[in-house]
Tab-separated table of N, CA and C in Angstrom:
chain	number	residue	atom	x	y	z
W	953	MET	N	-8.594	-11.001	16.944
W	953	MET	CA	-9.315	-11.319	15.496
W	953	MET	C	-9.779	-10.186	15.124
W	954	LYS	N	-10.054	-9.147	16.115
W	954	LYS	CA	-10.186	-7.854	15.858
W	954	LYS	C	-9.243	-6.945	15.386
W	955	ARG	N	-8.172	-7.006	15.911
W	955	ARG	CA	-6.764	-6.542	15.987
W	955	ARG	C	-6.011	-6.613	13.928
W	956	ILE	N	-6.358	-8.023	14.068
W	956	ILE	CA	-5.945	-8.022	12.690
W	956	ILE	C	-6.958	-7.959	11.565
W	957	ALA	N	-8.306	-7.992	11.786
W	957	ALA	CA	-9.137	-7.387	10.933
W	957	ALA	C	-8.942	-5.659	10.619
W	958	ALA	N	-8.702	-5.016	11.811
W	958	ALA	CA	-8.134	-3.748	11.542
W	958	ALA	C	-7.039	-3.345	10.812
W	959	ILE	N	-5.946	-4.224	11.232
W	959	ILE	CA	-4.826	-4.025	10.332
W	959	ILE	C	-5.212	-4.334	8.841
W	960	ALA	N	-5.576	-5.474	8.271
W	960	ALA	CA	-5.930	-5.544	7.029
W	960	ALA	C	-6.956	-4.261	6.525
W	961	LEU	N	-7.922	-3.884	7.408
W	961	LEU	CA	-8.678	-2.979	6.694
W	961	LEU	C	-7.998	-1.660	6.431
W	962	SER	N	-7.097	-1.248	7.320
W	962	SER	CA	-6.129	0.060	7.203
W	962	SER	C	-5.416	-0.386	6.047
W	963	LEU	N	-4.153	-1.613	6.361
W	963	LEU	CA	-3.767	-1.742	4.699
W	963	LEU	C	-4.088	-1.475	3.513
W	964	SER	N	-5.502	-2.169	3.387
W	964	SER	CA	-6.488	-2.320	2.232
W	964	SER	C	-6.945	-0.903	2.049
W	965	LEU	N	-7.020	-0.197	2.959
W	965	LEU	CA	-7.480	1.552	2.643
W	965	LEU	C	-6.637	2.140	1.928
W	966	LEU	N	-5.283	1.675	2.405
W	966	LEU	CA	-3.946	2.379	1.859
W	966	LEU	C	-3.818	2.144	0.332
W	967	LEU	N	-4.394	0.851	0.018
W	967	LEU	CA	-4.069	0.363	-1.468
W	967	LEU	C	-5.272	1.651	-2.515
W	968	VAL	N	-6.540	1.714	-1.321
W	968	VAL	CA	-7.415	2.523	-2.334
W	968	VAL	C	-6.994	3.808	-2.545
W	969	THR	N	-6.150	4.317	-1.965
W	969	THR	CA	-5.423	5.907	-1.922
W	969	THR	C	-4.344	5.802	-2.791
W	970	LEU	N	-3.618	4.547	-3.439
W	970	LEU	CA	-3.025	4.510	-4.758
W	970	LEU	C	-3.351	5.149	-5.661
W	971	ALA	N	-3.013	6.152	-6.492
W	971	ALA	CA	-3.225	6.912	-7.500
W	971	ALA	C	-2.292	7.013	-8.488
W	972	GLY	N	-2.576	7.200	-9.551
W	972	GLY	CA	-1.797	7.105	-10.958
W	972	GLY	C	-2.271	8.075	-11.398
W	973	CYS	N	-1.183	8.981	-12.070
W	973	CYS	CA	-1.482	9.812	-13.165
W	973	CYS	C	-0.965	9.666	-14.538
W	974	SER	N	-1.939	9.932	-15.230
W	974	SER	CA	-1.633	9.589	-16.838
W	974	SER	C	-1.842	11.159	-17.495
W	975	ASN	N	-0.928	11.160	-18.833
W	975	ASN	CA	-1.620	12.276	-19.415
W	975	ASN	C	-2.369	11.891	-20.716
W	976	PRO	N	-3.305	12.275	-20.904
W	976	PRO	CA	-4.336	11.646	-21.894
W	976	PRO	C	-3.868	11.923	-23.309
W	977	SER	N	-2.756	12.855	-23.471
W	977	SER	CA	-2.335	12.992	-24.835
W	977	SER	C	-1.175	11.944	-25.118
W	978	GLY	N	-0.823	11.209	-24.301
W	978	GLY	CA	0.133	9.982	-24.678
W	978	GLY	C	1.222	10.210	-23.993
W	979	GLY	N	1.314	11.437	-23.152
W	979	GLY	CA	2.534	11.641	-22.461
W	979	GLY	C	3.136	10.752	-21.384
W	980	GLY	N	2.264	9.622	-21.284
W	980	GLY	CA	2.756	8.698	-20.103
W	980	GLY	C	2.202	9.101	-18.539
W	981	SER	N	3.254	8.259	-17.730
W	981	SER	CA	2.735	8.245	-16.375
W	981	SER	C	3.696	9.511	-15.740
W	982	THR	N	3.026	9.921	-14.643
W	982	THR	CA	3.613	10.987	-13.824
W	982	THR	C	3.854	10.268	-12.668
W	983	ASN	N	4.126	9.534	-12.327
W	983	ASN	CA	4.391	8.429	-10.948
W	983	ASN	C	5.963	8.578	-10.548
W	984	THR	N	6.496	8.822	-11.469
W	984	THR	CA	8.222	8.888	-11.115
W	984	THR	C	8.346	10.230	-10.790
W	985	PRO	N	9.051	10.922	-10.121
W	985	PRO	CA	9.430	12.132	-9.849
W	985	PRO	C	10.633	12.303	-10.312
W	986	SER	N	10.506	13.840	-11.167
W	986	SER	CA	11.907	14.461	-11.546
W	986	SER	C	12.733	14.541	-10.247
W	987	ALA	N	13.715	14.794	-10.644
W	987	ALA	CA	15.190	15.328	-9.914
W	987	ALA	C	14.603	16.645	-9.227
W	988	ASP	N	13.847	17.630	-10.287
W	988	ASP	CA	12.835	18.673	-9.497
W	988	ASP	C	11.682	18.848	-9.996
W	989	PRO	N	11.000	18.449	-9.029
W	989	PRO	CA	9.503	18.475	-9.331
W	989	PRO	C	8.864	19.552	-9.837
W	990	SER	N	9.369	20.696	-9.298
W	990	SER	CA	8.774	21.943	-10.074
W	990	SER	C	9.438	22.339	-11.600
W	991	ALA	N	10.036	21.591	-12.004
W	991	ALA	CA	10.751	21.962	-13.458
W	991	ALA	C	9.452	21.617	-14.049
W	992	SER	N	8.870	21.105	-14.080
W	992	SER	CA	7.142	20.818	-14.934
W	992	SER	C	6.319	22.129	-14.860
W	993	ILE	N	6.676	22.511	-13.975
W	993	ILE	CA	5.277	23.710	-13.796
W	993	ILE	C	6.024	24.927	-13.987
W	994	PRO	N	5.985	25.767	-15.103
W	994	PRO	CA	6.196	27.173	-15.687
W	994	PRO	C	6.049	28.019	-14.687
W	995	SER	N	6.830	28.679	-14.243
W	995	SER	CA	6.747	30.202	-13.526
W	995	SER	C	6.052	31.519	-14.183
W	996	THR	N	5.156	31.913	-13.517
W	996	THR	CA	4.258	33.239	-14.018
W	996	THR	C	4.987	34.207	-13.106
W	997	GLY	N	6.013	34.311	-12.627
W	997	GLY	CA	6.779	35.094	-12.171
W	997	GLY	C	5.836	35.458	-10.852
W	998	SER	N	5.162	34.606	-9.931
W	998	SER	CA	4.599	35.193	-8.891
W	998	SER	C	5.755	35.552	-7.604
W	999	PRO	N	5.531	35.916	-6.695
W	999	PRO	CA	6.124	36.581	-5.521
W	999	PRO	C	7.366	35.681	-4.938
W	1000	GLU	N	8.561	35.852	-5.315
W	1000	GLU	CA	9.888	34.923	-4.855
W	1000	GLU	C	10.119	33.928	-5.777
W	1001	GLY	N	9.025	33.736	-7.286
W	1001	GLY	CA	9.633	33.070	-8.006
W	1001	GLY	C	8.283	31.495	-7.550
W	1002	ALA	N	7.903	31.583	-6.650
W	1002	ALA	CA	6.743	30.567	-6.378
W	1002	ALA	C	5.706	30.192	-7.191
W	1003	LYS	N	5.675	28.640	-7.686
W	1003	LYS	CA	4.467	28.637	-8.311
W	1003	LYS	C	3.180	28.731	-7.894
W	1004	LYS	N	2.361	29.156	-8.383
W	1004	LYS	CA	0.989	29.468	-8.205
W	1004	LYS	C	-0.217	28.390	-8.591
W	1005	ILE	N	-0.656	27.421	-7.440
W	1005	ILE	CA	-1.430	26.331	-7.660
W	1005	ILE	C	-2.752	26.467	-7.376
W	1006	GLY	N	-3.769	26.407	-8.096
W	1006	GLY	CA	-4.988	26.515	-7.448
W	1006	GLY	C	-5.639	24.930	-7.419
W	1007	LEU	N	-6.438	24.846	-6.338
W	1007	LEU	CA	-7.122	23.656	-5.930
W	1007	LEU	C	-8.613	23.927	-5.693
W	1008	VAL	N	-8.927	23.015	-6.325
W	1008	VAL	CA	-10.822	23.203	-6.206
W	1008	VAL	C	-11.399	21.858	-5.501
W	1009	GLN	N	-11.730	21.626	-4.425
W	1009	GLN	CA	-12.269	20.668	-3.887
W	1009	GLN	C	-13.648	20.789	-3.732
W	1010	ILE	N	-14.566	19.581	-3.603
W	1010	ILE	CA	-15.936	19.713	-3.713
W	1010	ILE	C	-16.756	20.190	-2.643
W	1011	ASN	N	-15.676	19.315	-1.447
W	1011	ASN	CA	-16.949	20.551	-0.348
W	1011	ASN	C	-15.543	20.204	1.193
W	1012	THR	N	-16.009	20.633	1.975
W	1012	THR	CA	-15.211	20.738	3.207
W	1012	THR	C	-15.925	19.902	4.311
W	1013	THR	N	-17.238	19.002	4.078
W	1013	THR	CA	-17.672	18.333	5.098
W	1013	THR	C	-17.381	16.819	5.025
W	1014	ASN	N	-16.549	16.443	3.661
W	1014	ASN	CA	-16.415	15.123	3.462
W	1014	ASN	C	-15.065	14.717	4.208
W	1015	SER	N	-14.987	13.880	4.914
W	1015	SER	CA	-13.379	13.609	5.640
W	1015	SER	C	-12.601	13.192	4.320
W	1016	TYR	N	-12.685	12.521	3.704
W	1016	TYR	CA	-11.705	12.462	2.424
W	1016	TYR	C	-11.358	13.344	1.675
W	1017	TYR	N	-11.983	14.915	1.692
W	1017	TYR	CA	-11.184	16.015	1.250
W	1017	TYR	C	-10.768	16.741	2.248
W	1018	VAL	N	-11.044	16.570	3.410
W	1018	VAL	CA	-9.941	17.069	4.603
W	1018	VAL	C	-8.993	16.574	4.213
W	1019	GLY	N	-8.852	15.212	4.240
W	1019	GLY	CA	-7.283	14.575	4.785
W	1019	GLY	C	-6.627	14.996	2.812
W	1020	ALA	N	-7.162	15.012	2.397
W	1020	ALA	CA	-6.814	15.635	0.538
W	1020	ALA	C	-6.072	16.867	1.104
W	1021	SER	N	-6.743	17.591	1.435
W	1021	SER	CA	-6.802	19.302	2.084
W	1021	SER	C	-5.085	19.128	2.762
W	1022	GLU	N	-5.050	18.667	3.948
W	1022	GLU	CA	-3.930	18.401	4.531
W	1022	GLU	C	-2.653	17.936	3.718
W	1023	ALA	N	-2.910	16.912	2.739
W	1023	ALA	CA	-1.701	16.689	2.064
W	1023	ALA	C	-1.617	17.282	1.080
W	1024	PHE	N	-2.132	18.293	0.311
W	1024	PHE	CA	-1.945	19.149	-0.593
W	1024	PHE	C	-1.023	20.242	-0.076
W	1025	HIS	N	-1.693	20.842	1.340
W	1025	HIS	CA	-0.774	21.694	1.838
W	1025	HIS	C	0.381	21.367	2.117
W	1026	LYS	N	0.717	20.420	2.685
W	1026	LYS	CA	2.216	19.742	3.007
W	1026	LYS	C	2.853	19.444	1.759
W	1027	GLY	N	2.265	18.891	0.555
W	1027	GLY	CA	3.090	19.104	-0.458
W	1027	GLY	C	3.479	20.076	-1.147
W	1028	ALA	N	2.533	21.175	-1.160
W	1028	ALA	CA	3.240	22.445	-1.620
W	1028	ALA	C	4.097	23.376	-0.656
W	1029	GLU	N	3.811	23.018	0.721
W	1029	GLU	CA	4.866	23.435	1.476
W	1029	GLU	C	6.243	22.789	1.096
W	1030	ASP	N	6.646	21.723	0.906
W	1030	ASP	CA	7.584	21.090	1.170
W	1030	ASP	C	8.509	21.196	-0.619
W	1031	PHE	N	7.307	21.440	-1.454
W	1031	PHE	CA	8.099	21.701	-2.767
W	1031	PHE	C	8.420	23.400	-2.963
W	1032	GLY	N	7.696	24.302	-2.228
W	1032	GLY	CA	7.739	25.767	-2.555
W	1032	GLY	C	6.725	26.274	-3.305
W	1033	TYR	N	5.779	25.507	-3.428
W	1033	TYR	CA	4.626	26.063	-4.264
W	1033	TYR	C	3.772	27.050	-3.480
W	1034	GLU	N	2.846	28.047	-4.356
W	1034	GLU	CA	2.252	28.777	-3.517
W	1034	GLU	C	0.473	28.220	-3.813
W	1035	LEU	N	-0.058	27.644	-2.394
W	1035	LEU	CA	-1.520	26.574	-2.879
W	1035	LEU	C	-2.654	27.648	-2.400
W	1036	ASP	N	-3.828	27.781	-3.243
W	1036	ASP	CA	-4.538	28.234	-2.957
W	1036	ASP	C	-5.702	27.465	-3.467
W	1037	GLU	N	-6.428	26.883	-1.891
W	1037	GLU	CA	-7.348	26.227	-2.143
W	1037	GLU	C	-8.894	26.465	-1.883
W	1038	GLN	N	-9.818	26.108	-2.915
W	1038	GLN	CA	-11.052	26.746	-2.826
W	1038	GLN	C	-12.147	25.476	-2.733
W	1039	PHE	N	-13.041	25.484	-2.170
W	1039	PHE	CA	-13.971	24.521	-1.588
W	1039	PHE	C	-15.391	25.348	-2.774
W	1040	ALA	N	-15.982	24.299	-3.484
W	1040	ALA	CA	-17.284	24.473	-4.391
W	1040	ALA	C	-18.482	24.387	-3.439
W	1041	GLU	N	-18.329	23.761	-2.325
W	1041	GLU	CA	-19.490	23.262	-1.682
W	1041	GLU	C	-20.568	22.728	-2.348
W	1042	ASN	N	-20.307	21.709	-3.013
W	1042	ASN	CA	-21.195	20.583	-4.045
W	1042	ASN	C	-21.891	21.466	-5.123
W	1043	SER	N	-21.727	23.012	-5.473
W	1043	SER	CA	-21.882	23.463	-6.476
W	1043	SER	C	-20.975	23.460	-7.899
W	1044	LEU	N	-21.706	22.630	-8.748
W	1044	LEU	CA	-21.048	22.759	-9.939
W	1044	LEU	C	-20.681	24.196	-10.534
W	1045	GLU	N	-21.888	25.008	-10.608
W	1045	GLU	CA	-21.704	26.503	-11.045
W	1045	GLU	C	-20.304	26.845	-10.315
W	1046	GLU	N	-20.194	26.712	-8.759
W	1046	GLU	CA	-19.263	27.694	-8.247
W	1046	GLU	C	-17.923	26.632	-8.653
W	1047	GLU	N	-17.745	25.384	-8.615
W	1047	GLU	CA	-16.314	24.637	-9.297
W	1047	GLU	C	-16.081	25.600	-10.569
W	1048	ILE	N	-16.965	25.760	-11.706
W	1048	ILE	CA	-16.508	26.277	-12.746
W	1048	ILE	C	-15.765	28.047	-12.536
W	1049	SER	N	-16.795	28.359	-11.572
W	1049	SER	CA	-16.502	30.311	-11.455
W	1049	SER	C	-15.022	30.138	-10.854
W	1050	ILE	N	-14.858	28.747	-9.824
W	1050	ILE	CA	-13.619	28.992	-9.178
W	1050	ILE	C	-12.443	28.695	-10.047
W	1051	ILE	N	-12.262	27.866	-11.000
W	1051	ILE	CA	-11.440	27.425	-12.060
W	1051	ILE	C	-11.523	28.723	-13.163
W	1052	GLU	N	-12.330	29.354	-13.704
W	1052	GLU	CA	-12.314	30.690	-14.416
W	1052	GLU	C	-11.310	31.766	-13.758
W	1053	ASN	N	-11.684	31.919	-12.138
W	1053	ASN	CA	-10.986	32.869	-11.654
W	1053	ASN	C	-9.384	32.554	-11.717
W	1054	PHE	N	-9.182	31.220	-11.314
W	1054	PHE	CA	-7.800	30.787	-11.047
W	1054	PHE	C	-7.155	31.151	-12.838
W	1055	ILE	N	-7.892	30.831	-13.915
W	1055	ILE	CA	-7.211	30.844	-14.909
W	1055	ILE	C	-6.958	32.414	-15.187
W	1056	GLU	N	-8.098	33.370	-14.563
W	1056	GLU	CA	-8.114	34.792	-15.009
W	1056	GLU	C	-6.550	35.430	-14.265
W	1057	LEU	N	-6.444	34.863	-13.070
W	1057	LEU	CA	-5.402	35.409	-12.104
W	1057	LEU	C	-4.201	34.528	-12.482
W	1058	GLY	N	-3.818	33.894	-13.441
W	1058	GLY	CA	-2.742	33.487	-14.321
W	1058	GLY	C	-1.738	32.270	-13.138
W	1059	TYR	N	-2.552	31.441	-12.616
W	1059	TYR	CA	-1.984	30.391	-11.954
W	1059	TYR	C	-1.489	29.521	-12.958
W	1060	ASP	N	-0.368	28.881	-12.331
W	1060	ASP	CA	0.347	27.998	-13.051
W	1060	ASP	C	-0.004	26.483	-13.119
W	1061	MET	N	-1.006	25.973	-12.354
W	1061	MET	CA	-1.588	24.926	-12.465
W	1061	MET	C	-3.036	24.685	-11.728
W	1062	ILE	N	-3.326	23.916	-12.472
W	1062	ILE	CA	-5.128	23.981	-11.422
W	1062	ILE	C	-5.350	22.587	-11.433
W	1063	ILE	N	-5.734	22.287	-10.307
W	1063	ILE	CA	-6.471	20.879	-9.599
W	1063	ILE	C	-7.938	20.946	-9.488
W	1064	ALA	N	-8.375	19.998	-9.890
W	1064	ALA	CA	-9.889	20.160	-9.651
W	1064	ALA	C	-10.479	18.565	-9.700
W	1065	ASP	N	-11.501	18.305	-8.557
W	1065	ASP	CA	-11.775	17.249	-8.329
W	1065	ASP	C	-13.093	17.094	-9.115
W	1066	PRO	N	-13.756	16.833	-10.089
W	1066	PRO	CA	-14.865	17.405	-10.782
W	1066	PRO	C	-15.815	16.639	-10.140
W	1067	GLN	N	-17.418	17.653	-10.188
W	1067	GLN	CA	-18.165	16.912	-9.517
W	1067	GLN	C	-19.183	16.284	-10.916
W	1068	ASP	N	-18.736	16.655	-12.085
W	1068	ASP	CA	-19.294	16.369	-13.217
W	1068	ASP	C	-18.009	16.671	-14.559
W	1069	ALA	N	-17.420	15.937	-14.604
W	1069	ALA	CA	-15.955	15.654	-15.562
W	1069	ALA	C	-16.653	16.301	-17.162
W	1070	GLU	N	-17.650	15.753	-17.253
W	1070	GLU	CA	-18.105	16.346	-18.688
W	1070	GLU	C	-18.265	18.002	-18.824
W	1071	ALA	N	-19.273	18.398	-17.773
W	1071	ALA	CA	-19.665	19.832	-17.396
W	1071	ALA	C	-18.321	20.617	-17.152
W	1072	LEU	N	-17.257	20.222	-17.096
W	1072	LEU	CA	-16.061	20.810	-16.829
W	1072	LEU	C	-15.148	20.752	-18.201
W	1073	GLU	N	-15.279	19.676	-18.990
W	1073	GLU	CA	-14.263	19.934	-20.375
W	1073	GLU	C	-13.990	21.327	-20.708
W	1074	ASP	N	-15.149	22.386	-21.190
W	1074	ASP	CA	-15.044	23.800	-21.822
W	1074	ASP	C	-13.856	24.369	-20.930
W	1075	VAL	N	-13.779	24.176	-19.609
W	1075	VAL	CA	-13.382	25.660	-18.781
W	1075	VAL	C	-11.770	24.598	-18.614
W	1076	PHE	N	-11.715	23.624	-18.644
W	1076	PHE	CA	-10.281	22.975	-18.563
W	1076	PHE	C	-9.396	23.330	-19.912
W	1077	GLN	N	-10.569	23.252	-21.085
W	1077	GLN	CA	-9.976	23.402	-22.231
W	1077	GLN	C	-9.620	25.197	-22.458
W	1078	LYS	N	-10.475	25.808	-21.526
W	1078	LYS	CA	-10.063	27.127	-21.468
W	1078	LYS	C	-8.455	27.419	-20.952
W	1079	GLY	N	-8.351	26.903	-19.726
W	1079	GLY	CA	-7.295	26.795	-19.174
W	1079	GLY	C	-6.214	26.090	-20.023
W	1080	ARG	N	-6.357	25.130	-20.476
W	1080	ARG	CA	-5.226	24.857	-21.373
W	1080	ARG	C	-4.547	25.865	-22.522
W	1081	ASP	N	-5.807	26.467	-22.877
W	1081	ASP	CA	-5.590	27.609	-23.855
W	1081	ASP	C	-5.263	28.969	-23.375
W	1082	ALA	N	-4.649	28.863	-21.998
W	1082	ALA	CA	-4.081	30.003	-21.428
W	1082	ALA	C	-2.912	29.472	-20.896
W	1083	GLY	N	-2.460	28.510	-21.157
W	1083	GLY	CA	-1.242	27.913	-20.768
W	1083	GLY	C	-1.145	27.401	-19.398
W	1084	VAL	N	-2.425	26.887	-18.999
W	1084	VAL	CA	-2.117	26.923	-17.307
W	1084	VAL	C	-2.113	25.154	-17.545
W	1085	ILE	N	-1.614	24.154	-16.603
W	1085	ILE	CA	-1.451	22.691	-16.355
W	1085	ILE	C	-2.776	22.237	-15.463
W	1086	MET	N	-3.368	21.677	-16.388
W	1086	MET	CA	-4.950	21.132	-16.070
W	1086	MET	C	-4.942	20.078	-15.147
W	1087	VAL	N	-5.172	19.583	-13.701
W	1087	VAL	CA	-4.862	18.410	-13.699
W	1087	VAL	C	-6.591	17.894	-12.943
W	1088	SER	N	-7.159	16.903	-13.517
W	1088	SER	CA	-8.195	16.170	-13.097
W	1088	SER	C	-7.954	14.985	-11.879
W	1089	LEU	N	-8.580	15.404	-10.740
W	1089	LEU	CA	-8.263	14.047	-9.883
W	1089	LEU	C	-9.553	13.314	-9.768
W	1090	ARG	N	-9.451	12.116	-9.908
W	1090	ARG	CA	-10.687	11.161	-9.705
W	1090	ARG	C	-11.387	10.427	-10.939
W	1091	SER	N	-11.796	11.625	-12.061
W	1091	SER	CA	-12.004	11.585	-13.000
W	1091	SER	C	-11.548	11.825	-14.630
W	1092	PRO	N	-11.389	10.808	-14.865
W	1092	PRO	CA	-10.951	11.263	-16.526
W	1092	PRO	C	-11.350	12.446	-17.440
W	1093	MET	N	-10.624	13.104	-17.769
W	1093	MET	CA	-11.134	14.336	-18.530
W	1093	MET	C	-10.136	14.374	-19.951
W	1094	ALA	N	-10.866	14.518	-21.103
W	1094	ALA	CA	-10.339	14.617	-22.440
W	1094	ALA	C	-9.031	15.982	-22.184
W	1095	ASN	N	-9.700	17.161	-21.840
W	1095	ASN	CA	-8.932	18.248	-21.523
W	1095	ASN	C	-8.116	18.582	-20.671
W	1096	ALA	N	-7.922	17.514	-20.019
W	1096	ALA	CA	-7.183	17.661	-18.503
W	1096	ALA	C	-5.307	17.386	-19.342
W	1097	ASP	N	-4.475	17.882	-18.612
W	1097	ASP	CA	-3.372	17.735	-18.890
W	1097	ASP	C	-2.727	16.489	-18.218
W	1098	TYR	N	-3.101	16.273	-17.242
W	1098	TYR	CA	-3.087	14.886	-16.673
W	1098	TYR	C	-4.267	14.902	-15.757
W	1099	ASN	N	-4.811	13.313	-15.632
W	1099	ASN	CA	-5.605	12.704	-15.164
W	1099	ASN	C	-5.104	11.585	-13.876
W	1100	CYS	N	-5.489	12.072	-12.638
W	1100	CYS	CA	-5.042	11.411	-11.394
W	1100	CYS	C	-6.230	10.524	-11.099
W	1101	LEU	N	-6.181	9.009	-11.032
W	1101	LEU	CA	-7.320	8.308	-11.125
W	1101	LEU	C	-6.682	7.125	-9.865
W	1102	ILE	N	-7.543	6.817	-9.212
W	1102	ILE	CA	-7.548	6.275	-7.840
W	1102	ILE	C	-8.583	4.449	-8.381
W	1103	ASN	N	-7.223	3.465	-8.437
W	1103	ASN	CA	-7.735	2.037	-8.999
W	1103	ASN	C	-8.924	1.576	-7.640
W	1104	HIS	N	-10.048	2.372	-8.032
W	1104	HIS	CA	-10.979	1.558	-6.724
W	1104	HIS	C	-11.150	-0.078	-6.672
W	1105	TYR	N	-11.397	-0.452	-8.023
W	1105	TYR	CA	-11.609	-2.131	-7.871
W	1105	TYR	C	-10.458	-2.709	-7.148
W	1106	ASN	N	-9.462	-2.572	-7.464
W	1106	ASN	CA	-8.074	-3.252	-6.986
W	1106	ASN	C	-8.166	-2.980	-5.446
W	1107	GLY	N	-8.561	-1.623	-4.928
W	1107	GLY	CA	-8.512	-1.214	-3.383
W	1107	GLY	C	-9.625	-2.038	-2.777
W	1108	PHE	N	-10.809	-1.423	-3.618
W	1108	PHE	CA	-11.706	-2.705	-2.678
W	1108	PHE	C	-11.376	-4.120	-2.625
W	1109	TYR	N	-11.178	-4.703	-3.832
W	1109	TYR	CA	-10.966	-6.072	-4.230
W	1109	TYR	C	-10.092	-6.598	-2.769
W	1110	GLY	N	-9.136	-5.666	-2.660
W	1110	GLY	CA	-8.201	-6.013	-1.459
W	1110	GLY	C	-8.613	-5.778	-0.434
W	1111	SER	N	-9.384	-5.123	0.217
W	1111	SER	CA	-9.993	-4.604	1.317
W	1111	SER	C	-11.269	-5.923	1.406
W	1112	ALA	N	-11.964	-6.190	0.615
W	1112	ALA	CA	-13.046	-7.425	0.526
W	1112	ALA	C	-12.176	-8.979	0.939
W	1113	VAL	N	-11.079	-9.222	0.633
W	1113	VAL	CA	-10.216	-10.220	0.743
W	1113	VAL	C	-9.544	-10.435	1.917
W	1114	ALA	N	-9.142	-9.215	2.647
W	1114	ALA	CA	-8.358	-9.009	3.716
W	1114	ALA	C	-9.728	-9.278	4.971
W	1115	CYS	N	-10.669	-8.672	4.634
W	1115	CYS	CA	-11.839	-8.746	5.567
W	1115	CYS	C	-12.259	-10.255	5.654
W	1116	PHE	N	-12.740	-10.574	4.494
W	1116	PHE	CA	-13.181	-12.173	4.484
W	1116	PHE	C	-12.188	-13.159	5.119
W	1117	GLU	N	-10.609	-12.870	4.905
W	1117	GLU	CA	-9.833	-14.041	5.516
W	1117	GLU	C	-9.805	-13.689	7.071
W	1118	ALA	N	-10.100	-12.364	7.255
W	1118	ALA	CA	-9.743	-12.071	9.040
W	1118	ALA	C	-11.187	-12.673	9.571
W	1119	LEU	N	-11.918	-12.851	8.973
W	1119	LEU	CA	-13.541	-13.334	9.359
W	1119	LEU	C	-13.351	-15.091	9.309
W	1120	GLY	N	-12.180	-15.375	8.573
W	1120	GLY	CA	-12.299	-17.136	8.514
W	1120	GLY	C	-13.250	-17.818	7.952
W	1121	GLY	N	-13.982	-17.084	6.670
W	1121	GLY	CA	-15.102	-17.541	6.202
W	1121	GLY	C	-16.501	-17.640	6.875
W	1122	GLU	N	-16.566	-16.939	7.871
W	1122	GLU	CA	-17.781	-17.122	8.839
W	1122	GLU	C	-18.053	-15.647	9.086
W	1123	GLY	N	-19.281	-15.513	9.550
W	1123	GLY	CA	-19.702	-14.163	10.030
W	1123	GLY	C	-20.439	-13.197	9.046
W	1124	LYS	N	-20.711	-12.023	9.194
W	1124	LYS	CA	-21.405	-11.455	8.358
W	1124	LYS	C	-20.888	-9.782	7.714
W	1125	VAL	N	-20.966	-9.335	7.300
W	1125	VAL	CA	-20.183	-8.296	6.664
W	1125	VAL	C	-21.061	-7.312	5.959
W	1126	LEU	N	-21.130	-5.963	6.706
W	1126	LEU	CA	-21.895	-4.630	6.529
W	1126	LEU	C	-21.094	-3.759	5.649
W	1127	LEU	N	-21.558	-3.543	4.443
W	1127	LEU	CA	-20.802	-2.291	3.615
W	1127	LEU	C	-21.543	-1.215	3.702
W	1128	MET	N	-20.804	-0.143	4.242
W	1128	MET	CA	-21.531	1.240	4.283
W	1128	MET	C	-20.699	2.098	3.240
W	1129	GLN	N	-21.589	3.144	2.759
W	1129	GLN	CA	-21.002	4.073	1.955
W	1129	GLN	C	-21.034	5.245	2.546
W	1130	GLY	N	-20.228	6.290	2.856
W	1130	GLY	CA	-20.379	7.571	3.627
W	1130	GLY	C	-20.851	8.649	2.338
W	1131	GLN	N	-20.791	9.744	2.970
W	1131	GLN	CA	-21.472	11.117	2.349
W	1131	GLN	C	-21.059	11.035	0.846
W	1132	VAL	N	-21.984	11.179	-0.248
W	1132	VAL	CA	-21.387	11.058	-1.487
W	1132	VAL	C	-20.743	12.661	-1.888
W	1133	GLY	N	-19.526	12.561	-2.718
W	1133	GLY	CA	-19.040	14.030	-3.191
W	1133	GLY	C	-18.120	14.546	-1.903
């Protein structure tokens, strides 16, 4: 019984992590990879032609961001991108400062997980005005070139169904939320 519940929970958590990216200006989904994924990112002439991507994470203490960090670094390595990852450590002001610095350094793309999406709209527009591809993770933003969103409802619904089925309609369920941010 415990093994079935563990498998069901693992599979349902996988569903939670499935994300789709959309272009707010109507450009459609970015779920379909192109033959050359780097073709959509213009080069700024960085060393050896590597595309420069800035990644702004909220903090280093939440396991979500630790896992995301590992995935981003692996993806950057696989595609030959130069990834500069910075952590705002739960400070909105620091998040904005990091993004502004990436823009000033001429990065090709900036990916941010906004602590406050509305507060980042102006700096995202500043990036777009400078020709930087701006990507928002988990929070829809009007000034993002792409919004990569997680369908939490479907993921958690799937988790709940799997757990309730594993319990066979009997037992108690405790829902715990980890650290916010």
